[in-house]
Tab-separated table of C-alpha atoms (C1' of nucleotides) in Angstrom:
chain	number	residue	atom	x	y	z
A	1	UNK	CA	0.000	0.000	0.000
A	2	UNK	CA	0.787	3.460	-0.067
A	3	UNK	CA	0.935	4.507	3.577
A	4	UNK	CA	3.728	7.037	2.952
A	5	UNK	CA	3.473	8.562	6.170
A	6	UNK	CA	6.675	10.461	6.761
A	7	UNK	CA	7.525	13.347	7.873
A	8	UNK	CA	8.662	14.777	4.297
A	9	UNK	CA	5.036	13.583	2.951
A	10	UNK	CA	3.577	15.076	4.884
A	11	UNK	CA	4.474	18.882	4.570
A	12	UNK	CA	4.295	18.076	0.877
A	13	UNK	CA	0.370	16.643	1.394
A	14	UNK	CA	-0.081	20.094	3.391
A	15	UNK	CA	1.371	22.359	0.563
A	16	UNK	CA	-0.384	20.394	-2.062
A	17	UNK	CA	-3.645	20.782	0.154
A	18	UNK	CA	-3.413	24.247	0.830
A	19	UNK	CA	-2.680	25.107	-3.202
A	20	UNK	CA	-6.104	23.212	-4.356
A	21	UNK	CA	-7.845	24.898	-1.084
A	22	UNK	CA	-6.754	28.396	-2.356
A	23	UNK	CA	-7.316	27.753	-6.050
A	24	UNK	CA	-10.898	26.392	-5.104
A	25	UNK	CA	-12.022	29.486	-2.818
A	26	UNK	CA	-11.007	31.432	-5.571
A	27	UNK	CA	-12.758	29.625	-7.916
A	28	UNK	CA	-15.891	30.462	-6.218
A	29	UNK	CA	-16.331	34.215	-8.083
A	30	UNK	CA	-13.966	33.321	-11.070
A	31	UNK	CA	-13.103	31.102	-13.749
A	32	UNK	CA	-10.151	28.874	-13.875
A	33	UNK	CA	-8.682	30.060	-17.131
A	34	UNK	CA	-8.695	33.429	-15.617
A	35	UNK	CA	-6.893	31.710	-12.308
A	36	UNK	CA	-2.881	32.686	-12.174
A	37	UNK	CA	-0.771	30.568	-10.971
A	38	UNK	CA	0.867	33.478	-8.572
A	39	UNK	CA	-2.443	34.375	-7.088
A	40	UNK	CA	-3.211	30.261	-6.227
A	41	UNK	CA	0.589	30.294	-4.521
A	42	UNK	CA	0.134	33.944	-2.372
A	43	UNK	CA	-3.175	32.814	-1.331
A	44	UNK	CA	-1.875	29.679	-0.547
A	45	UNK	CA	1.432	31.590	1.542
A	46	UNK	CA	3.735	29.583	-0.891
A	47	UNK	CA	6.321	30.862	-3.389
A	48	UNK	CA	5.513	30.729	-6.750
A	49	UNK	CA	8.468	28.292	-7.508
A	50	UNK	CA	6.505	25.631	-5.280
A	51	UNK	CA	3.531	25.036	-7.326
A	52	UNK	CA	5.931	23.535	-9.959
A	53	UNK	CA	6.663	20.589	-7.213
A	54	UNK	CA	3.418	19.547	-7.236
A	55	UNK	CA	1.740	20.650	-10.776
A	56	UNK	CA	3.161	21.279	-14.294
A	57	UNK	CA	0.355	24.167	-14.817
A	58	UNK	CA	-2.728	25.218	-14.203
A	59	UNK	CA	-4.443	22.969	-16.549
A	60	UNK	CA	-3.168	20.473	-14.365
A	61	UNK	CA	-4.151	22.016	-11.246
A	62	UNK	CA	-7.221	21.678	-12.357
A	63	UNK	CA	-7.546	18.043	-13.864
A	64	UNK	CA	-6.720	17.100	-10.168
A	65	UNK	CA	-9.395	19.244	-9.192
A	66	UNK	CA	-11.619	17.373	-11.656
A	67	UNK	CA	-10.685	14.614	-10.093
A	68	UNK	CA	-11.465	15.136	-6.806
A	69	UNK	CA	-14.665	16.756	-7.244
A	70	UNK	CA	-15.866	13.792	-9.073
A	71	UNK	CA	-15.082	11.566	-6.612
A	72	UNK	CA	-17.275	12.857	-4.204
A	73	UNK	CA	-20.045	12.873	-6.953
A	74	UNK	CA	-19.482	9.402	-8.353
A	75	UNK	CA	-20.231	8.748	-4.372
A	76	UNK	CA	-23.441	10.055	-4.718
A	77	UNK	CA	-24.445	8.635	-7.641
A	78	UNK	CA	-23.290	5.213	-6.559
A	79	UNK	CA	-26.097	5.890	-3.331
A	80	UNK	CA	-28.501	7.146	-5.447
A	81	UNK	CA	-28.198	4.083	-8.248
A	82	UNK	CA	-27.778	1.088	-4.860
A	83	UNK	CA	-30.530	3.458	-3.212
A	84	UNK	CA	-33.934	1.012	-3.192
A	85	UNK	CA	-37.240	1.345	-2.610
A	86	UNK	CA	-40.130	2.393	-4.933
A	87	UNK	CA	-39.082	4.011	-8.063
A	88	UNK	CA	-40.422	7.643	-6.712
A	89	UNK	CA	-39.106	7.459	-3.618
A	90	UNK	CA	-36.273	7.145	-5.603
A	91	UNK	CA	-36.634	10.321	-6.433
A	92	UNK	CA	-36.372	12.170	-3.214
A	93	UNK	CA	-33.276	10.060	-2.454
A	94	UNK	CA	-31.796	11.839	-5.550
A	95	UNK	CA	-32.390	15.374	-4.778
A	96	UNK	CA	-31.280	15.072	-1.205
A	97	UNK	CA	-28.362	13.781	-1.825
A	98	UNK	CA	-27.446	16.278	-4.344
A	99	UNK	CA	-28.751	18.645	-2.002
A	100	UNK	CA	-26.710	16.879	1.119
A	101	UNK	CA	-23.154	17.340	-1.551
A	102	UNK	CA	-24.005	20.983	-2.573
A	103	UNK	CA	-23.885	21.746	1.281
A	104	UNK	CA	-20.985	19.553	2.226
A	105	UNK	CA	-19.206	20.167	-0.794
A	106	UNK	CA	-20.040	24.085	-2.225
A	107	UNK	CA	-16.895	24.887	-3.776
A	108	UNK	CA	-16.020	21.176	-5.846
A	109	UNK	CA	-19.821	20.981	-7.116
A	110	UNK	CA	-19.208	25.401	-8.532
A	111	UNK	CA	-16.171	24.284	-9.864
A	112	UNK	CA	-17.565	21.253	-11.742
A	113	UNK	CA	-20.929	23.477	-13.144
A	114	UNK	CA	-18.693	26.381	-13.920
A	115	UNK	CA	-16.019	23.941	-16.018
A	116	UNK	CA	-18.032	21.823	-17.418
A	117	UNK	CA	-18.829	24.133	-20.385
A	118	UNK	CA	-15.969	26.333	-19.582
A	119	UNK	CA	-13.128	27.545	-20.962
A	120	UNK	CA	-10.143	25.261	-20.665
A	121	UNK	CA	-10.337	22.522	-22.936
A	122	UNK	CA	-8.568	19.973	-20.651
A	123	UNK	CA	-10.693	20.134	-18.100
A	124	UNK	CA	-13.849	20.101	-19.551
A	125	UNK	CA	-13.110	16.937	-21.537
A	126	UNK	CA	-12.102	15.586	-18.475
A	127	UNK	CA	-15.554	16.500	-17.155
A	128	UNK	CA	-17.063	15.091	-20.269
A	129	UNK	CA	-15.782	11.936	-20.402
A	130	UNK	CA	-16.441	11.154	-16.944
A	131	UNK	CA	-20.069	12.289	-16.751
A	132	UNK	CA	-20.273	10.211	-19.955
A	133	UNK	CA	-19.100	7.030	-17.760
A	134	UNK	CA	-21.579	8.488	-14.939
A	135	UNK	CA	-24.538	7.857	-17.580
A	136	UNK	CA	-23.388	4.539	-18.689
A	137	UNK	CA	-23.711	3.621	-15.014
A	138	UNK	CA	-27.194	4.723	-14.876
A	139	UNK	CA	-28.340	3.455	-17.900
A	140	UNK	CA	-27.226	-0.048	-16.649
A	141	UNK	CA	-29.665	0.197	-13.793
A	142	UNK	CA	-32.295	1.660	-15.119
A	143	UNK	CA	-32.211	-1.243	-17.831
A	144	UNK	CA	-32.471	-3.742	-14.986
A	145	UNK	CA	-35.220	-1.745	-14.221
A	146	UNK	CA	-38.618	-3.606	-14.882
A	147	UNK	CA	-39.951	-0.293	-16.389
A	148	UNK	CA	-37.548	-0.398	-18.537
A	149	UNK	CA	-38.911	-3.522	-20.482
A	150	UNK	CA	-39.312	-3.374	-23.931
A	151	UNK	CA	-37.291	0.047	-24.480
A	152	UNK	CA	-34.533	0.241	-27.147
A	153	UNK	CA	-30.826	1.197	-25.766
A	154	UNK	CA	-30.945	4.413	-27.287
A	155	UNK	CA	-34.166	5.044	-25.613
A	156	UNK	CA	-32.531	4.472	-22.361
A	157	UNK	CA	-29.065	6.368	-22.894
A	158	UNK	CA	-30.935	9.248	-23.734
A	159	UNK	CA	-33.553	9.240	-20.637
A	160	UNK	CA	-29.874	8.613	-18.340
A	161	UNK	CA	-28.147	11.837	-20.371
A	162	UNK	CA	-31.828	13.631	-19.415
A	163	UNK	CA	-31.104	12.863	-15.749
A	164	UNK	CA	-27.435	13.302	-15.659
A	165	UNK	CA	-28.259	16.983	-16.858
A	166	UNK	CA	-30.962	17.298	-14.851
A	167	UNK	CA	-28.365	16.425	-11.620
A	168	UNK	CA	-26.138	19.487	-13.084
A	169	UNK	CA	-29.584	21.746	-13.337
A	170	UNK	CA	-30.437	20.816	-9.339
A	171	UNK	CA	-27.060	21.231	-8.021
A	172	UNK	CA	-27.050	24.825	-9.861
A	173	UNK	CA	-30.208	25.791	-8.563
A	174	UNK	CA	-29.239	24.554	-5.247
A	175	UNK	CA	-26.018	26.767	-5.294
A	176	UNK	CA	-27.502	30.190	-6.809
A	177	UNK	CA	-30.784	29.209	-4.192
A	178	UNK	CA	-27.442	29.245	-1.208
A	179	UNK	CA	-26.015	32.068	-1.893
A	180	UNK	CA	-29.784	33.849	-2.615
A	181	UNK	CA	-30.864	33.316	0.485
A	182	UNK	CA	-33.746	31.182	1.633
A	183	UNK	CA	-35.304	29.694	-1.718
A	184	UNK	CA	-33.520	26.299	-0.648
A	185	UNK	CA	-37.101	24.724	-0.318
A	186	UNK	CA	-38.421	26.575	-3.346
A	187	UNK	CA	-35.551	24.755	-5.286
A	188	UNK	CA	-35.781	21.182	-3.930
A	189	UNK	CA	-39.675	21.231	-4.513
A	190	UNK	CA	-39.085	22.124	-8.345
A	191	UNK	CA	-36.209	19.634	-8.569
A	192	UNK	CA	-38.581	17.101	-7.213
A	193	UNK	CA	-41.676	18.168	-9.259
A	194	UNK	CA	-39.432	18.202	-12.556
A	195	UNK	CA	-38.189	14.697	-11.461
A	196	UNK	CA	-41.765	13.480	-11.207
A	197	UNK	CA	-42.648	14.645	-14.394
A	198	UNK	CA	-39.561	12.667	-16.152
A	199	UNK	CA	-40.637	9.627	-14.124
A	200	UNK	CA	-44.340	9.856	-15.276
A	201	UNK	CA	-43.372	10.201	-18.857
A	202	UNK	CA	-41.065	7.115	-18.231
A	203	UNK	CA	-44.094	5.027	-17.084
A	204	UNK	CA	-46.069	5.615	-19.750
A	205	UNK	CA	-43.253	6.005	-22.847
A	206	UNK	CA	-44.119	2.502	-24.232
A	207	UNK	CA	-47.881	3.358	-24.592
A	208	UNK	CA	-47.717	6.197	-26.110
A	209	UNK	CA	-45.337	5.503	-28.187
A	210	UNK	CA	-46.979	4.128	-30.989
A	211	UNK	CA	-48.770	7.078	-31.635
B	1	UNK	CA	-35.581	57.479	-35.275
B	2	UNK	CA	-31.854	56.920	-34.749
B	3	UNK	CA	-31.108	56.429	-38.504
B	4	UNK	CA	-27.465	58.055	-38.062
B	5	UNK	CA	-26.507	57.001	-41.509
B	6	UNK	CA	-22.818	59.962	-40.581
B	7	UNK	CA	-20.031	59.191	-42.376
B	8	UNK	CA	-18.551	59.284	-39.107
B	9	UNK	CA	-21.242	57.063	-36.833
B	10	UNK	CA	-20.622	54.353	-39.868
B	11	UNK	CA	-17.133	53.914	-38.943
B	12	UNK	CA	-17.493	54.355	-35.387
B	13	UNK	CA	-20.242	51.030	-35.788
B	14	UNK	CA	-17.533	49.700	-37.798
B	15	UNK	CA	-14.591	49.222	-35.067
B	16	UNK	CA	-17.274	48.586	-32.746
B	17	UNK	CA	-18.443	45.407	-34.708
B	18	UNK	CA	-15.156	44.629	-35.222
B	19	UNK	CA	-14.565	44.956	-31.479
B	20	UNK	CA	-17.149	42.533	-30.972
B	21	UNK	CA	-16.357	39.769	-34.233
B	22	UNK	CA	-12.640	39.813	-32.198
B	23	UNK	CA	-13.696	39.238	-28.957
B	24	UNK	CA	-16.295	36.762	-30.377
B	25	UNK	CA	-13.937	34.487	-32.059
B	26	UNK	CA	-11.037	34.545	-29.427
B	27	UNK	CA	-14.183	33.122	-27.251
B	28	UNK	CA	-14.635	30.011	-29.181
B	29	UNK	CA	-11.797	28.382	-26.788
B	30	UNK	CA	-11.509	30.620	-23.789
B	31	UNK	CA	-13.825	32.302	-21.355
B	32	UNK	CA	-14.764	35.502	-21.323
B	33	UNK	CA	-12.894	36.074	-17.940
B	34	UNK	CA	-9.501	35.325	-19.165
B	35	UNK	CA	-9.752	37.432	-22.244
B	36	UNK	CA	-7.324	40.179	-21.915
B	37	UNK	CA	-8.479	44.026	-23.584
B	38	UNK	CA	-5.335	44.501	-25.558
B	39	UNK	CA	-5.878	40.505	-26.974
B	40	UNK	CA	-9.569	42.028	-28.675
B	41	UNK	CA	-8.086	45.113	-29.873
B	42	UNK	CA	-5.243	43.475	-31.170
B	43	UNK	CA	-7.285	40.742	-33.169
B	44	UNK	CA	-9.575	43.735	-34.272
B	45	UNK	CA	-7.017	45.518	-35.862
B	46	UNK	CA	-6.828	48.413	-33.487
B	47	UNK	CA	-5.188	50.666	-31.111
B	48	UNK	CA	-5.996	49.525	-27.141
B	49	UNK	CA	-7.037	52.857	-26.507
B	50	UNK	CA	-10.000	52.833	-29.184
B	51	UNK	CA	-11.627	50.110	-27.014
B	52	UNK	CA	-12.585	52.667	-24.221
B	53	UNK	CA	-14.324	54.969	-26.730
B	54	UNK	CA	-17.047	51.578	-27.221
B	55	UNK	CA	-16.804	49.757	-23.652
B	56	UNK	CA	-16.135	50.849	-20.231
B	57	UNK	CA	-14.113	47.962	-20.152
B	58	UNK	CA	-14.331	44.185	-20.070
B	59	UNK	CA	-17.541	43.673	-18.612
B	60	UNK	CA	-19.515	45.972	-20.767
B	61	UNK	CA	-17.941	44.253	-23.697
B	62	UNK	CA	-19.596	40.907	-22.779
B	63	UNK	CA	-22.932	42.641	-21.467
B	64	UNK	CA	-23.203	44.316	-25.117
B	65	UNK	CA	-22.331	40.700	-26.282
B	66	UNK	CA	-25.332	38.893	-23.981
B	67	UNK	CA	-27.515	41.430	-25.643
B	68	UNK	CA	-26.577	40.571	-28.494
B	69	UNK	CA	-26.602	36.770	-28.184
B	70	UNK	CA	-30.083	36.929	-26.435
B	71	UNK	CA	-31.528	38.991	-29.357
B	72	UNK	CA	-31.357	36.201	-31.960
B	73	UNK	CA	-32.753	33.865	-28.811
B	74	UNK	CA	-35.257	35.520	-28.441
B	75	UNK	CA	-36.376	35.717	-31.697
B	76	UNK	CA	-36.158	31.530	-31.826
B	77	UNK	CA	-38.303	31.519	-28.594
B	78	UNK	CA	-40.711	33.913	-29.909
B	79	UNK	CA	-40.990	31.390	-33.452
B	80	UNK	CA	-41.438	28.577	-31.148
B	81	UNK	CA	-44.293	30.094	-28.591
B	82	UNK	CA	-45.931	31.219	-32.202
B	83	UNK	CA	-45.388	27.937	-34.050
B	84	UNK	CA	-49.121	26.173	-34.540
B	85	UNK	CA	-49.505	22.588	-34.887
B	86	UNK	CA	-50.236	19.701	-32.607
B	87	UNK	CA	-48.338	19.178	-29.212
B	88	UNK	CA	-45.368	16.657	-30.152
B	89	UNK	CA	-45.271	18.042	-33.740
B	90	UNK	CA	-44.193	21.536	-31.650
B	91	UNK	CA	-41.175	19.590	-29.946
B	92	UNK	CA	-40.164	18.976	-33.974
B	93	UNK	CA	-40.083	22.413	-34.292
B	94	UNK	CA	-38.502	23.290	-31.139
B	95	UNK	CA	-35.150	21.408	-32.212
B	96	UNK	CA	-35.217	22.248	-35.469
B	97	UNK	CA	-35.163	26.084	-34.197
B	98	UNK	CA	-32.374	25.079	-32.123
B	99	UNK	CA	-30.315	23.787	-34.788
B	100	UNK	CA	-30.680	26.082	-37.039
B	101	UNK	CA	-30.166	29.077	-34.281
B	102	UNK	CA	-26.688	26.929	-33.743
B	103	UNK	CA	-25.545	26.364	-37.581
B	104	UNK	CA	-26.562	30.785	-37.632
B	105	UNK	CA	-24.765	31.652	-34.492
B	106	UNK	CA	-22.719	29.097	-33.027
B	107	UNK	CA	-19.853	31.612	-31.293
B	108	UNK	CA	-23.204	33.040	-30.242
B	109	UNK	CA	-24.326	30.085	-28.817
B	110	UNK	CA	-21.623	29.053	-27.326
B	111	UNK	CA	-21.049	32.392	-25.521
B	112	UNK	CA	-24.072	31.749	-23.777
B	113	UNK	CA	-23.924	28.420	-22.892
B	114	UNK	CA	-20.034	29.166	-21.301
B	115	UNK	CA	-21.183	32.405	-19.732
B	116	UNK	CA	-24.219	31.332	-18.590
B	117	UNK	CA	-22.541	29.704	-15.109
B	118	UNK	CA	-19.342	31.356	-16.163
B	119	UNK	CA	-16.841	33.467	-14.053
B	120	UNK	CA	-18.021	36.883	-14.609
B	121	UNK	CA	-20.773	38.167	-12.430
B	122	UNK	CA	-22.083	40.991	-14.356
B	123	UNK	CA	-22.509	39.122	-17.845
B	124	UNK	CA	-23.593	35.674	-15.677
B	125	UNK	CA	-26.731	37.743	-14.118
B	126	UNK	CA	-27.436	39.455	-17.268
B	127	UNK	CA	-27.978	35.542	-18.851
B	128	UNK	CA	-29.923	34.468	-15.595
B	129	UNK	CA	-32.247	37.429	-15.935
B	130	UNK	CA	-33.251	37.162	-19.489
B	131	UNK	CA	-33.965	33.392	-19.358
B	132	UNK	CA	-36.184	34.150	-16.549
B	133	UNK	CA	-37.954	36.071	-18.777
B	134	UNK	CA	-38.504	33.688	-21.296
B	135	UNK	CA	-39.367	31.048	-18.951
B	136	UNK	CA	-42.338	33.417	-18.051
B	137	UNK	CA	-42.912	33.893	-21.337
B	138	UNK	CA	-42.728	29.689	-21.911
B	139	UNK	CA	-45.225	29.457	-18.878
B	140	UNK	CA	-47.512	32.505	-19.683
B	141	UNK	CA	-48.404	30.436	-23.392
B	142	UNK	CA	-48.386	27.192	-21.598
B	143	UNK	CA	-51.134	28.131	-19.254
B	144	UNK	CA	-53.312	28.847	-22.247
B	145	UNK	CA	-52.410	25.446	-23.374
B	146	UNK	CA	-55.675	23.033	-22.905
B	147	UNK	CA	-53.159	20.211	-21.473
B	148	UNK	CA	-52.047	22.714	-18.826
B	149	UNK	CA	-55.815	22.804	-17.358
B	150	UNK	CA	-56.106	22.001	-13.525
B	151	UNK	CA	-52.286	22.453	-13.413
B	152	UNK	CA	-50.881	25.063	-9.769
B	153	UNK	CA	-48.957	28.177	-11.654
B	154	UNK	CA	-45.892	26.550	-9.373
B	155	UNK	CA	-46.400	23.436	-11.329
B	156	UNK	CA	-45.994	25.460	-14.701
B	157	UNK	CA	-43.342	27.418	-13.783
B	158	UNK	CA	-41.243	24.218	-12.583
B	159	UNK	CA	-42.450	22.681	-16.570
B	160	UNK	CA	-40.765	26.370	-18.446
B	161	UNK	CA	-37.832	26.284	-16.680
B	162	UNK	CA	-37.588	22.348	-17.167
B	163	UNK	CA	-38.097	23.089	-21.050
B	164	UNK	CA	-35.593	26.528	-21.001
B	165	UNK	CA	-33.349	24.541	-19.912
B	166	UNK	CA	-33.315	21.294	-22.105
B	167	UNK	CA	-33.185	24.206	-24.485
B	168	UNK	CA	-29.626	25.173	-23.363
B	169	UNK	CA	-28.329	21.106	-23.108
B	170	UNK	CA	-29.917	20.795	-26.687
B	171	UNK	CA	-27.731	23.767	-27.944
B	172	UNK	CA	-24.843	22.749	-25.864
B	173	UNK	CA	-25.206	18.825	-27.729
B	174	UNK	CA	-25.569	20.865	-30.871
B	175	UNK	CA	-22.512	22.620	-30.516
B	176	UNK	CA	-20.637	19.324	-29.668
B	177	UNK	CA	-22.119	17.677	-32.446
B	178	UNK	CA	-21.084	20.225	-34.862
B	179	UNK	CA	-17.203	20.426	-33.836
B	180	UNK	CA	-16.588	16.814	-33.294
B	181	UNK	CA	-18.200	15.886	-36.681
B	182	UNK	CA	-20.815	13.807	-37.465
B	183	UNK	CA	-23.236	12.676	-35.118
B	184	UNK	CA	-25.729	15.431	-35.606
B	185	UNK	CA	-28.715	13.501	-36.585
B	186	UNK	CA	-27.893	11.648	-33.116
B	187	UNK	CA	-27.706	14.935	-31.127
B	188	UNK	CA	-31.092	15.584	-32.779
B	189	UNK	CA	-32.863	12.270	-32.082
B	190	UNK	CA	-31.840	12.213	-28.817
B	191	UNK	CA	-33.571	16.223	-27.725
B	192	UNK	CA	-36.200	15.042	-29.698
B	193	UNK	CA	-37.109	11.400	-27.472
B	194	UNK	CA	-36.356	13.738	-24.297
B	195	UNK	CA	-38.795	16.174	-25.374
B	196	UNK	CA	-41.274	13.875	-26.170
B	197	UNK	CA	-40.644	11.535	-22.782
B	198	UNK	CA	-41.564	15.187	-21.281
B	199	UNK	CA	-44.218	15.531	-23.463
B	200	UNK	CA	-45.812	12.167	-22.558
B	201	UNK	CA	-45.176	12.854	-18.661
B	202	UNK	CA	-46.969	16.485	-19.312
B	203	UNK	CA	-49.981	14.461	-20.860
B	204	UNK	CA	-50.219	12.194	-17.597
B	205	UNK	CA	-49.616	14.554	-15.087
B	206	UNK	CA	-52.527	15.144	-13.393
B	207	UNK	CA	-53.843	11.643	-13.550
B	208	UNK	CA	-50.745	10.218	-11.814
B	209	UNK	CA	-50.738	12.953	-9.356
B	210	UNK	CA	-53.036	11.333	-6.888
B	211	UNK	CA	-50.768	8.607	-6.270
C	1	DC	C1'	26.520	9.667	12.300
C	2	DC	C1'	27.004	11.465	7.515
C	3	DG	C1'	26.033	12.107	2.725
C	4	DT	C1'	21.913	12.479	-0.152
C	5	DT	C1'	17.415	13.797	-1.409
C	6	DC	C1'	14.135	17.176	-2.282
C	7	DA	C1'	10.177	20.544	-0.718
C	8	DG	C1'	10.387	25.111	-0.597
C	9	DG	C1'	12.576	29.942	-1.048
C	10	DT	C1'	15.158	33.964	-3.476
C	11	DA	C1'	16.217	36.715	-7.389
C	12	DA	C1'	15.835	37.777	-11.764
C	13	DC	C1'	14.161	37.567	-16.805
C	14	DA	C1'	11.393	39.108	-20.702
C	15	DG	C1'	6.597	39.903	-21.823
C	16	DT	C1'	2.096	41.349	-21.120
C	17	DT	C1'	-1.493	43.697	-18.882
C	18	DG	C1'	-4.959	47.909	-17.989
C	19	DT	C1'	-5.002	52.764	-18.016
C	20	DT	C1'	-3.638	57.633	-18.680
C	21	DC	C1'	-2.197	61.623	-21.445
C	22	DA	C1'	-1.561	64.526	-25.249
C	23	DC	C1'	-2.140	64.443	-30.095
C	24	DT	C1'	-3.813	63.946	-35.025
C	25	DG	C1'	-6.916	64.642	-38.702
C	26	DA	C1'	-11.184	63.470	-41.058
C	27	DC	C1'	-15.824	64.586	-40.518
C	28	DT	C1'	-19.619	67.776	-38.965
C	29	DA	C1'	-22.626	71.876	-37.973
C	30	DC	C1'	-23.234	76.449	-38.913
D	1	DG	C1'	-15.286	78.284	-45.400
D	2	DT	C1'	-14.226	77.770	-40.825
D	3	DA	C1'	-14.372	76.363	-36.025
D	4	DG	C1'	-15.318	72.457	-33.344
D	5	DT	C1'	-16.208	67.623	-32.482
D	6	DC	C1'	-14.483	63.156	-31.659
D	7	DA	C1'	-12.961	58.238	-33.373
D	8	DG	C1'	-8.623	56.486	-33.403
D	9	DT	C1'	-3.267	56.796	-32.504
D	10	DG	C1'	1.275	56.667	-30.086
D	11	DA	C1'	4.073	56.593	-26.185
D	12	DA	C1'	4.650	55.837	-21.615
D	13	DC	C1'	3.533	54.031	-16.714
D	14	DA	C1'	3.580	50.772	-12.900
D	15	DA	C1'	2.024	46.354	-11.934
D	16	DC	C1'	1.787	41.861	-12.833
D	17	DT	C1'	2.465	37.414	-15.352
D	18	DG	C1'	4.864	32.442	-16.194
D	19	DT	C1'	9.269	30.471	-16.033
D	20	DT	C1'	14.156	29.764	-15.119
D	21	DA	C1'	18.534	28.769	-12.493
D	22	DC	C1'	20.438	28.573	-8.229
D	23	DC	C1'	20.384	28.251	-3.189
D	24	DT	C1'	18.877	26.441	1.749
D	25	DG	C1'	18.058	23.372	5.224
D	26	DA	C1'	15.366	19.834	7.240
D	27	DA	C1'	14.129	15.032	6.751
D	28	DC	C1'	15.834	10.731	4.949
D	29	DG	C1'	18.428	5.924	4.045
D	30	DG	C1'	22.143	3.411	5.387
DNA sequence: CCGTTCAGGTAACAGTTGTTCACTGACTAC
DNA sequence: GTAGTCAGTGAACAACTGTTACCTGAACGG
């Protein structure tokens, strides 16, 4: 294993730490192509020259930001996919625990609406391609899914890419609704409503498809 | 009316569209935050100083841009609220609006989508309010919608914004689509079967409500 | 205990940035 | 025809950028 626990690691965990920490909180009113990489190292009480031990650039600062904001999400949507019960309860699983990682998690989940369409080609691929795996996933459960019977694969990819956007749409209403104010309710009822409306259209696809 | 056909105002539109073309373009890979004054006047063929006889600085630039962008939007979502026809044969319409509005405009386009949660405050809120309006606008001609009978204005409103924006992730597949080649028939199928799975969840709503 | 490794610091570099000032000269109003 | 307006220019500024080569000293392996 990788214990690694001396001494020497450990300062250069800290450093590492406390670069991503800065770089995130100033994420929070920016964009990271407009990030330097002298502003991440003063706010992070580090000389410029340092960054270089631990990144090659910015773009890679933020891959490994990538990275670790989408392992806390792949968490979530590994709870919401082994999450049981009936398939509208499901639903309120969903939204809370978007709603529990928008609370724990403020900065990673701004970073990863912000960069997703944004401006550094690296990173949002790297968004991309992961959220592409994160739909795969879901379209393997939902096809185990007994509603699912009878519907074609593309028919199922593209109700997963309808909820894997509609995460991204809740977890940005969550954030603009925590920073607003109060509207926290307001948002998780529409989430929830919007949900419900996907799911009824789900149960009755295959009957109305014909027409 | 401001016809202002001067020899003079002619050139001084001139720069200024030429201010705005530059700044355009250089957006098609960067954001809007790390676009640097002297980069637009450069690529527009003209002296730095000229750009603070058009824009206060940076942020007005990409305000006069979101007016722009959300001009030719609006125009789409006006075409759409206006176009007749049955229910689903609307959601036809809807993406075929879309697409073309992309082929049209695509720097456009893709100005908005990257802006929209991008890192600059000013043009970010500018986006937010606008498609606020047209999701009242979306809601206002649902309501007169027969389907919408029985439905809670909060139930509406949670259906426009829903629609708004699918709008956006349509435009954002477009855009995709368009640079990685080929697979825009797919990017089209695929809004279309989510529009219509919305559709079909619209048509059941109030029936499955009870439960 | 001693030589090595290596995270972090210092100093300096060439380039770029936003912004100001005074200036030009083609257009305009009278 | 002439005086004035004003879009665009040119030069200069302090501040900041990413990147380099070299140095320091504490933790490390043996």
């Amino acid at each position: 294993m990788s214990a690694e626990t001396g001494l020497r690691e450990i300062r250069r965990r800290r450093t590492r730490r406390a670069l991503l920490d800065a770089a995130l909180s100033e994420l929070a009113e920016r964009s990271l192509g407009s990030l330097g990489l002298r502003e991440v190292t003063r706010a992070a009480g580090v000389a410029p020259t340092a960054f270089y031990r631990h990144f090659r650039g910015m773009d890679d600062l933020g891959t490994a930001l990538v990275e670790e904001a989408l392992a806390s999400l792949h968490g979530t949507v590994r709870e919401i996919l082994t999450a049981t019960g009936e398939a509208d309860r499901r639903g309120d699983a969903v939204v809370r625990l978007i709603g529990d990682l928008v609370r724990d998690r403020p900065a990673h989940v701004r970073f990863l609406v912000r960069e997703r369409h944004g401006g550094v080609p690296a990173v949002r691929e790297a968004i991309a391609a992961q959220l592409d795996v994160f739909a795969d996933e879901i379209g393997a459960a939902l096809g185990c899914d007994p509603l699912s019977a009878g519907w074609e694969t593309g028919e199922v990819t593209m109700l997963s890419r309808l909820l894997v956007d509609h995460m991204f749409m809740t977890a940005s209403a969550f954030l603009t609704a925590s920073l607003r104010g109060e509207d926290w309710s307001a948002a998780t009822g529409t989430a929830l409503a919007q949900l419900r409306l996907i799911h009824v259209g789900r149960v009755h696809w295959a009957g109305d498809r014909a027409r």
